[in-house]
Structures are given as C-alpha cells and as structure tokens.
Tab-separated table of C-alpha atoms in Angstrom:
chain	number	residue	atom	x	y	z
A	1	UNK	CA	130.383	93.084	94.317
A	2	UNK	CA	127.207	91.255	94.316
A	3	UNK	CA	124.132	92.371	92.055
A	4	UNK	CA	121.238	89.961	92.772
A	5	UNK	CA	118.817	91.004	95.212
A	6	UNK	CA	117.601	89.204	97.923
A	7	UNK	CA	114.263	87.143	98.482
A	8	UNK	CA	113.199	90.269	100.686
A	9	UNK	CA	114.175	93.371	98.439
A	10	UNK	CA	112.355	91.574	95.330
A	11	UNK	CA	109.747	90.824	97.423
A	12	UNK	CA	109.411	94.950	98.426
A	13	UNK	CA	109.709	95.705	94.632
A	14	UNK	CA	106.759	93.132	93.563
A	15	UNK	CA	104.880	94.986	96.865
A	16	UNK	CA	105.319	98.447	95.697
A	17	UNK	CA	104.273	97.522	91.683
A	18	UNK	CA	100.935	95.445	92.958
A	19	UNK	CA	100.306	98.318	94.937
A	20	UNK	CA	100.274	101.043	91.999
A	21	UNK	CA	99.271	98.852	89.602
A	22	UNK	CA	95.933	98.735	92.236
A	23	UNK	CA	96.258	102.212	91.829
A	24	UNK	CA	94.829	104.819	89.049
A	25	UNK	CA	98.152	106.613	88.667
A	26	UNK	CA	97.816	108.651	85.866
A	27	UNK	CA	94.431	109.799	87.296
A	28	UNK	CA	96.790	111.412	90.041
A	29	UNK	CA	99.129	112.584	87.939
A	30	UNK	CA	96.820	114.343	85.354
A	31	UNK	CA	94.764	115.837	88.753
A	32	UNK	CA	98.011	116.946	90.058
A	33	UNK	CA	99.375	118.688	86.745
A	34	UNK	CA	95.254	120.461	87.254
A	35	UNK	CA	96.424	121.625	90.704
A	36	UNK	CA	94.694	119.356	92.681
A	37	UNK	CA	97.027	117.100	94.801
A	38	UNK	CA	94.669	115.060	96.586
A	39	UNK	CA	94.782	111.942	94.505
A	40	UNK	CA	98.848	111.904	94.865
A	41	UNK	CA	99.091	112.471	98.671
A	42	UNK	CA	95.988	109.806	99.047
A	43	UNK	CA	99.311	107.390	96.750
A	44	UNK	CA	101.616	108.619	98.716
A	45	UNK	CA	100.528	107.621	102.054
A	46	UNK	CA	99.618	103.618	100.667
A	47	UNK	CA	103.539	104.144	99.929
A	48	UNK	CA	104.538	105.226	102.946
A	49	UNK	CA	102.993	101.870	104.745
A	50	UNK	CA	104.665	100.131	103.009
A	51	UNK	CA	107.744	101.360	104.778
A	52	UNK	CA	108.940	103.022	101.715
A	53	UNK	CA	109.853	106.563	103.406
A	54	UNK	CA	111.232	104.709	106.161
A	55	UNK	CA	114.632	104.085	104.366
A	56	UNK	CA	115.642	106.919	104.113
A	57	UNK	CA	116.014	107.919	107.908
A	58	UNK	CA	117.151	106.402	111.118
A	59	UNK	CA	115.485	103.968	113.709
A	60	UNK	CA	115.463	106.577	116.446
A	61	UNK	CA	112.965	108.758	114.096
A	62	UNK	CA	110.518	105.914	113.256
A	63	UNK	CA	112.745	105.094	109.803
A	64	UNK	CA	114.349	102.079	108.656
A	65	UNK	CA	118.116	103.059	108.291
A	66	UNK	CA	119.660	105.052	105.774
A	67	UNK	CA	119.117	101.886	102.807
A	68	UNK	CA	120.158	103.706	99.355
A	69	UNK	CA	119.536	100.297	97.433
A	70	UNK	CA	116.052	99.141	98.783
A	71	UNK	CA	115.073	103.084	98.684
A	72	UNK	CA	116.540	103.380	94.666
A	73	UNK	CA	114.892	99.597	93.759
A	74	UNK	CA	111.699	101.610	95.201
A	75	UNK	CA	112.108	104.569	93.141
A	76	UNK	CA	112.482	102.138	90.111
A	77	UNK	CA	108.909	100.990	90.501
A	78	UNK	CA	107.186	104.305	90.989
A	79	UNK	CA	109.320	106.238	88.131
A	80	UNK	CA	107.597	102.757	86.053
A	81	UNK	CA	104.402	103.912	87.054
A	82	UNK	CA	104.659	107.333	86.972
A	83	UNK	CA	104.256	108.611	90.781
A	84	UNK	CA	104.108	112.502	90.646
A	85	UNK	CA	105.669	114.836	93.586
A	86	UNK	CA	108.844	115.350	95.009
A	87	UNK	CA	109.628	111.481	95.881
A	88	UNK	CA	113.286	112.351	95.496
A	89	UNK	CA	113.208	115.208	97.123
A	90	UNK	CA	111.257	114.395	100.022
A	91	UNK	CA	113.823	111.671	100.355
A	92	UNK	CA	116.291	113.751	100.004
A	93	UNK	CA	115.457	116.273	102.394
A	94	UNK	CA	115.008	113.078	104.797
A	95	UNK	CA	118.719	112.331	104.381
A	96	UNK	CA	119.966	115.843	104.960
A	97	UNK	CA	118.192	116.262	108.343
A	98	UNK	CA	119.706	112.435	109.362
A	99	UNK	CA	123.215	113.520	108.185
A	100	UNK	CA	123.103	116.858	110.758
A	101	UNK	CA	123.476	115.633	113.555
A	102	UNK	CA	120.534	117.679	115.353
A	103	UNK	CA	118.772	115.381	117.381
A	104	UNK	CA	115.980	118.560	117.906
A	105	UNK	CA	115.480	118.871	114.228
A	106	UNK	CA	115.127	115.808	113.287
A	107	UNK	CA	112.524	114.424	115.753
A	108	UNK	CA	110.420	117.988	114.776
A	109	UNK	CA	110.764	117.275	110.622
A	110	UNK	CA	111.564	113.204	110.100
A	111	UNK	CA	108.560	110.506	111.769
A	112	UNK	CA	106.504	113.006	110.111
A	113	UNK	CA	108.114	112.336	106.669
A	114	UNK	CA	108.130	108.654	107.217
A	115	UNK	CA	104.804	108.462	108.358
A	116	UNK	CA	103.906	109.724	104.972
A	117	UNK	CA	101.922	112.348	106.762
A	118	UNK	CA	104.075	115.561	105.109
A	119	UNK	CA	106.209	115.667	102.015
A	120	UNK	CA	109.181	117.819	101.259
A	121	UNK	CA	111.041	119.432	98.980
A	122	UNK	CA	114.717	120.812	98.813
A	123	UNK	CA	117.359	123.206	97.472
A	124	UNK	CA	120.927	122.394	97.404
A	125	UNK	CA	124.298	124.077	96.365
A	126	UNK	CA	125.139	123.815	92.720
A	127	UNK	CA	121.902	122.469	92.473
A	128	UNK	CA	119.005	124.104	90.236
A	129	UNK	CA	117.410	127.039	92.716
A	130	UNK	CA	114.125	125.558	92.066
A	131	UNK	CA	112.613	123.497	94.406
A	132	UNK	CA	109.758	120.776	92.912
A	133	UNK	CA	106.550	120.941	93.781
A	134	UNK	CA	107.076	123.092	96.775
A	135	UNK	CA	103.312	124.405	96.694
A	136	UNK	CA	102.632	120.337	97.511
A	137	UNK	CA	104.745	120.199	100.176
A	138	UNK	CA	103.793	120.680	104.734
A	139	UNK	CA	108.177	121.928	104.146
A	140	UNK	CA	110.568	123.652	101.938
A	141	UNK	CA	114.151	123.368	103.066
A	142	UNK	CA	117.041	125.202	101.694
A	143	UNK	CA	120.758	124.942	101.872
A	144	UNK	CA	122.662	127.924	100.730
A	145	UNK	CA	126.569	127.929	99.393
A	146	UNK	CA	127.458	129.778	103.087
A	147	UNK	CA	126.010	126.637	104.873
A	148	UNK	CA	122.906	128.033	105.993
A	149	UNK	CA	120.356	125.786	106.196
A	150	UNK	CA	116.165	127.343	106.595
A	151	UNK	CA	112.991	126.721	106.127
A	152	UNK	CA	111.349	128.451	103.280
A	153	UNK	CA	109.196	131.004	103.795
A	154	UNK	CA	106.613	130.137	101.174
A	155	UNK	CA	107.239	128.033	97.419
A	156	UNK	CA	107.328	131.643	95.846
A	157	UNK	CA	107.102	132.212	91.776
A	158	UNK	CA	105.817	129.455	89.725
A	159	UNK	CA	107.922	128.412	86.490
A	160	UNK	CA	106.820	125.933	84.071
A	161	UNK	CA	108.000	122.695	82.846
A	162	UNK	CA	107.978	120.389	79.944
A	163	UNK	CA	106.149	118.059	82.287
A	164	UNK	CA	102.635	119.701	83.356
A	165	UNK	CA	103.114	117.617	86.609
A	166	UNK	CA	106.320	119.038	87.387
A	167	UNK	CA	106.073	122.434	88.934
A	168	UNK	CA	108.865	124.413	89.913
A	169	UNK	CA	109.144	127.076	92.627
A	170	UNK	CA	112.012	129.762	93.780
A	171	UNK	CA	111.140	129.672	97.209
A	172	UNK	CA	111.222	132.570	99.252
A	173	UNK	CA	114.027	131.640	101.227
A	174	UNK	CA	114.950	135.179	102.876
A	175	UNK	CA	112.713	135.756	105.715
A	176	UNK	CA	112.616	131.610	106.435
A	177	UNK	CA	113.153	129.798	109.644
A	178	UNK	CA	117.239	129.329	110.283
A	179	UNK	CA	117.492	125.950	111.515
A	180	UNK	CA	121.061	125.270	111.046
A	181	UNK	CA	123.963	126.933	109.628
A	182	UNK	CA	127.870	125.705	109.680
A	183	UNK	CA	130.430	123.047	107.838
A	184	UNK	CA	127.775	119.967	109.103
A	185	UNK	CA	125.173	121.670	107.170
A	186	UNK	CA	127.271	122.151	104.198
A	187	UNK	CA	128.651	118.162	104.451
A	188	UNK	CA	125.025	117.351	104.851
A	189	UNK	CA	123.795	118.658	101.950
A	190	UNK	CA	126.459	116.908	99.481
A	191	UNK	CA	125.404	113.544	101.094
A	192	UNK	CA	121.772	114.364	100.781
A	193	UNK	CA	122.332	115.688	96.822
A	194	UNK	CA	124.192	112.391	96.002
A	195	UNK	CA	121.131	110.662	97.069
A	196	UNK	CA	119.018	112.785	95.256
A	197	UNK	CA	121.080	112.259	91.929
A	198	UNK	CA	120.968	108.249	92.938
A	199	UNK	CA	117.494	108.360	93.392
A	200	UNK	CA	116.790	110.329	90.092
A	201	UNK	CA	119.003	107.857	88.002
A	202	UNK	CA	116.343	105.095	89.551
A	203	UNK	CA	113.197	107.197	88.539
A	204	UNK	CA	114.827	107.727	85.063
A	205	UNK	CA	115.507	103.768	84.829
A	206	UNK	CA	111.863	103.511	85.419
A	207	UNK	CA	110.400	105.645	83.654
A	208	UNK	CA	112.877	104.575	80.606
A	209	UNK	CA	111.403	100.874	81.413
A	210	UNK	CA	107.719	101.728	81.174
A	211	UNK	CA	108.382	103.593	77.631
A	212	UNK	CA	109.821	100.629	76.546
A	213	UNK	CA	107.048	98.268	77.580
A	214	UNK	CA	104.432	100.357	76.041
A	215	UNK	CA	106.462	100.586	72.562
A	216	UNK	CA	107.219	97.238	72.687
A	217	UNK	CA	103.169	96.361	73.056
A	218	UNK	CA	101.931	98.876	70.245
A	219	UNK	CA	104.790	97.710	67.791
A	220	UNK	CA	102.536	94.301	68.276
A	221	UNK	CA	99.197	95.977	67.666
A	222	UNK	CA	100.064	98.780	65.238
A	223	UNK	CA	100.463	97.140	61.216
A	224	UNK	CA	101.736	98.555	57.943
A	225	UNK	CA	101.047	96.364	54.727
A	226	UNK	CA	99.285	94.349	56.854
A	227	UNK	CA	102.160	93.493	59.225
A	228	UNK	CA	102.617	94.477	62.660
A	229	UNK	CA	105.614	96.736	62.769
A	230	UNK	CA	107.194	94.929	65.529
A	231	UNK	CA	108.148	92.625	62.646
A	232	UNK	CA	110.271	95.046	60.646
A	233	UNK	CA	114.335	94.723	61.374
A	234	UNK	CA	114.604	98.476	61.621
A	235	UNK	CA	112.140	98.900	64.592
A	236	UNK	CA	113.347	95.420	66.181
A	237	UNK	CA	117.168	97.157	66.023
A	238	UNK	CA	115.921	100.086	67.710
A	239	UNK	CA	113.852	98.542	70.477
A	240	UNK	CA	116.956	96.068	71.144
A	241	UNK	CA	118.923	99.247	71.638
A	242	UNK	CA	117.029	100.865	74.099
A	243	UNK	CA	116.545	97.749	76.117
A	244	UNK	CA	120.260	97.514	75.756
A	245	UNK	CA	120.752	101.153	77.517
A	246	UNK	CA	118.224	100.067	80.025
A	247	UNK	CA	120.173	96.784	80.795
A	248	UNK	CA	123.653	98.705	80.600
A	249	UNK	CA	122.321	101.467	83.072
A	250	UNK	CA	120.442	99.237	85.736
A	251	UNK	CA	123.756	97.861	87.504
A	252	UNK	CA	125.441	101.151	87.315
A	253	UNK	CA	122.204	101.941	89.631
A	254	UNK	CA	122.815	99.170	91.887
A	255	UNK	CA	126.400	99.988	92.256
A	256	UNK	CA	126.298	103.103	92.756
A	257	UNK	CA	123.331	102.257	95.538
A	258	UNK	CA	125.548	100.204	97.278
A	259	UNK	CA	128.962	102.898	97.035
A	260	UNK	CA	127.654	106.369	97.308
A	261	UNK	CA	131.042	107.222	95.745
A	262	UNK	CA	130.660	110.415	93.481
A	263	UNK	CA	131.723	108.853	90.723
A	264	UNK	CA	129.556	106.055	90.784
A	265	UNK	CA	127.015	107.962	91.240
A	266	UNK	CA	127.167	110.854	88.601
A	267	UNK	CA	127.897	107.438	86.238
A	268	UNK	CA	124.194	106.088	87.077
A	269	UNK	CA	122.411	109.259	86.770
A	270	UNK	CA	124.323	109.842	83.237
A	271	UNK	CA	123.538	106.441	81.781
A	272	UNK	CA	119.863	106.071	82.704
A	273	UNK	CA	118.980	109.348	82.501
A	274	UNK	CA	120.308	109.129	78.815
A	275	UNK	CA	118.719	105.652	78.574
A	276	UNK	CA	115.653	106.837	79.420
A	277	UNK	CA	115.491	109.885	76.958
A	278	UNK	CA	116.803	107.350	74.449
A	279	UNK	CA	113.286	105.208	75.406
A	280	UNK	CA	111.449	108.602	74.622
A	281	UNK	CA	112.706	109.173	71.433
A	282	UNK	CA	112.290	105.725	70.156
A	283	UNK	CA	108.076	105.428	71.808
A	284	UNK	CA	107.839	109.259	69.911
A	285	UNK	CA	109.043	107.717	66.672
A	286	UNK	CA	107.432	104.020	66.555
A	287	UNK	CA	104.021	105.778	68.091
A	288	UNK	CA	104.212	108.340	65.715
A	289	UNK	CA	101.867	111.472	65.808
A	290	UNK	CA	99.751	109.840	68.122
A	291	UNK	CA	102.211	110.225	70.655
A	292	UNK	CA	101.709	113.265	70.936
A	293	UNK	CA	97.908	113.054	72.278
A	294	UNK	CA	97.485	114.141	75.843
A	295	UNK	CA	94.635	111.670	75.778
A	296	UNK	CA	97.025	108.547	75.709
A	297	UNK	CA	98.805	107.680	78.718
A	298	UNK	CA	102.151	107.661	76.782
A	299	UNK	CA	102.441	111.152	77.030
A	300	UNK	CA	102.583	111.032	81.184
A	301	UNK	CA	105.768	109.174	80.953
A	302	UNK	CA	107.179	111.291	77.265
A	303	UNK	CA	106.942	114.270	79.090
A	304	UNK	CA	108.876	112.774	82.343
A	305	UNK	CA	111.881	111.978	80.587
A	306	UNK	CA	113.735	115.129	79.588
A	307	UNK	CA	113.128	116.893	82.882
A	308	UNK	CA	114.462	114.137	84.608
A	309	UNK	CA	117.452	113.575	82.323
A	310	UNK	CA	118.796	117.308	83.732
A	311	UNK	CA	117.078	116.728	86.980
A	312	UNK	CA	120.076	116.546	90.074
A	313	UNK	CA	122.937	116.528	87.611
A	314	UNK	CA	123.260	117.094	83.737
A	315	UNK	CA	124.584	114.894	81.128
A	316	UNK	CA	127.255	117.582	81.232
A	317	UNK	CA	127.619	117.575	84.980
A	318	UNK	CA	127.725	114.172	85.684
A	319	UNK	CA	130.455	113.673	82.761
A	320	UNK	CA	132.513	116.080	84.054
A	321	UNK	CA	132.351	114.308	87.516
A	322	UNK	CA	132.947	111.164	86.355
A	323	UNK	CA	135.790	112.382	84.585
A	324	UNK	CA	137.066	113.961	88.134
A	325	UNK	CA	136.727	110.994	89.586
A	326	UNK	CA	137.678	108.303	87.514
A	327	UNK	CA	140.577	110.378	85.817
A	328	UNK	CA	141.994	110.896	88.524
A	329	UNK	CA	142.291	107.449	89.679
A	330	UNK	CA	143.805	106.088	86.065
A	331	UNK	CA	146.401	108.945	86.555
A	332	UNK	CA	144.161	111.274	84.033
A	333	UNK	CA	144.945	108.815	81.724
C-alpha cells in the first residue's frame, strides 16, 4: 500500500494552509460561536475555489470524483486551522446524494454544494440525532432507520456544546420534503457516514497537530528557575508522546482514505480522535491556567477536541467495530 503523496496532493495541502493562514480564522470562528456566520461562509467559499468541495461529488454535477484521500488530506489542514461549520457534514451530505442514484436530486442539491454557494448538514442512522450547525446551513437532510430520506423542515431546538462554535440542532424532520425513501437510501447513508467518520478522524488529526505546535512553541517561551520548560525531561516525554499518537494515527488516516473498509475506518477515527484529546490534555497542562483564557487562541482548538473525539463514532463505537471487523477476520482470535 503506498503512503507518500504525490507532487499534486502536497501541492493542494500547501494551497489550502497558505490560504487560511491568509486568513483570520479564529476571527470567524469566535464571530460564528456570536451567531454571526458571515466571516465563515466568506472562508468557505475561498475553499470551495480551490476545488475543495469538488471531491466529494461526481463530474456530471460540477465535482471532482468521489476522492476520500485528497478530500481527508484537506480536512487535515482546516481541522489545523480551526475552520468552523459543518465541513464534514456538508461533505457528507455531498456523498449521500452521489451514492443514490437520483440523477433529479442531485443536479437540484450538489453544483450548488461544490460551488461553495450552500452548505449542509446531515442526520444519519445510529448516528447522534443532532445535526451541526443546521441554523448555518441553505439544507438539512435526514436519513431515518426506515430509509426515508427528507429535507428538514427547519434546524429546530438549539443544544449546547463544549465548543461555543459547535451548535447542535434536532431538526424538525416531520413535516420535511420526502426526497427519497427505500434500501438505496439506507446503503447511501452508511457510505456517506463512513465518510463522515473518515473525514472527522482527519479534522481530529488536525486539530491534534495545531495543539501540539502551539505547546511545543510556549514550552520555548514559558521559563521556571530561569529555564524554559521545554528543557525539563518530564515535559519533553510528554510532548514526544503526543507527537507519537499523532504520527501513529496519520497513516491509519491515509489507509483508511484509500479502503473505505469499516474497519479501517472506525480504526482512524479511534486513534486520532484519541490522539488529539491526548494533544488537549497535554497544551491544558504545560499552558497551565492560562489555558483556560478565552482571550488566547488556544482555547479555539481546546474546546474542538472532545466534541470531535465522540463526533461520527465514539471511542466505544469505533472499538467495538474494529473488533467486528478485525475479529472476525483472525477467527475472533
């Protein structure tokens, strides 16, 4: 299985990084945990020229192809910076209308996705029954267990998160649109939440990343009896391990990119979505109590981490599927 990336899929990650690093990103973030989701859409359409939407629909609907890896590299570099919105979801919901098999429905719902023009949001089956961010979103699709799939009639009741920029809606979906119901729907929306959990273990290995760098730096500037603590064997040990579950979950990431296969899958959202609560821990503890402060940036990514961890598939969940999967092929050995 090869694991280096080509000249052109670097070359699309360096893109996407210059391009929010142009960007004030946690001005958008902080204006969209206030409500206001100007700033984000304004980031999300630079994204979507980039061709970044595109990959996750066909040519016939203005997208790319279905391309898990170049679409999870690109969720890598905005979990770093700290995008807010439904990225995964909007993706997501891209996938489940290419998987159908409705030529109608998707040339109403997808070039508009991939233009960048609308955003969308999804429920799934044995998903959670809140849908991100669905007061941000031109759609709100939802899948139900009997197959049916409609369009929201409104985000409905707000509940709160541990991330301020992470709002989460029951959306009203009696009453919605029916756009599709039957076993295509149902098979659609398991291929469309395995890219959803894919693309979440990406935003987690991100996000993880950008803790890291930012501990790493203050360990350099921050001193104690006149030594920066970077120096001290007990912080070096625990940076080195949280680079190490990094390192350990970024070509689960890329494998399971390039497989789809359940198991590989629910194996990359376990490890980086535990590697990156691991990076939160360890930037809480070497920041100390100023880690807390809303005021420093740190917190934008802090607060990311645990949502995301259970976001698309628990630690618990994704053991027990990995377990399924891979027990079952060593003869539950």
């Amino acid at each position: 299985m090869r694991f280096l990336l080509t000249d052109e899929q670097s070359d699309f990650a360096r893109t996407l990084r210059s391009l929010l690093a142009a960007s004030d990103v946690p001005a958008a973030v902080r204006a969209w945990a206030d409500g206001d989701h100007a700033p984000g859409r304004a980031l999300w359409s630079r994204l979507a020229d980039t061709g970044l939407s595109a990959l996750a629909a066909p040519e016939p609907y203005d997208g790319a192809g279905l391309l898990p890896l170049e679409l999870s590299l690109g969720l890598v570099e905005l979990g770093r910076a700290g995008v807010p919105g439904p990225v995964v979801e909007s993706a997501a919901a891209c996938v489940l209308l290419s998987e159908l098999g409705d030529d109608a429905l998707a040339k109403r719902f997808l070039p508009g996705l991939v233009a960048g023009g609308a955003a969308a949001t999804l429920t799934l089956p044995d998903g959670s029954p809140y849908a991100l961010d669905a007061d941000a979103t031109a759609h709100c699709f939802t899948v139900s267990g009997a197959g049916e799939l409609r369009l929201a009639g409104g985000p409905g009741r707000a509940h709160g998160s541990t991330d301020p920029a992470r709002r989460l809606f029951l959306p009203r979906a009696a009453g919605g649109e029916l756009l599709a119901r039957g076993p295509r729907v149902t098979a659609a929306a398991r291929t469309a939440a395995r890219w959803a959990r894919l693309l979440t273990a990406a935003q987690c290995l991100g996000v993880g990343e950008a803790l890291l760098a930012r501990t790493v730096e203050y360990a350099k500037q921050r001193t104690q009896f006149g030594t920066p603590i970077g120096g001290f064997q007990a912080v070096k040990h625990r940076l080195a391990d949280t680079l190490l579950g990094l390192e350990f979950a970024r070509p689960l990431v890329r494998a399971a990119a390039l497989s789809l296969a359940p198991g590989d899958v629910a194996a990359a959202k376990l490890s980086a979505g535990e590697a990156c609560y691991g990076a939160a821990m360890t930037a809480l503890q070497l920041h100390g109590a100023v880690g807390y402060t809303e005021e420093l940036d740190l917190s934008l990514w802090l607060r990311k981490a645990r949502p995301l961890r259970g976001a698309w598939g628990t630690p618990s969940q994704c053991r027990a599927e990995v377990v399924r999967c891979f027990g079952s092929e060593s003869g539950g050995t």
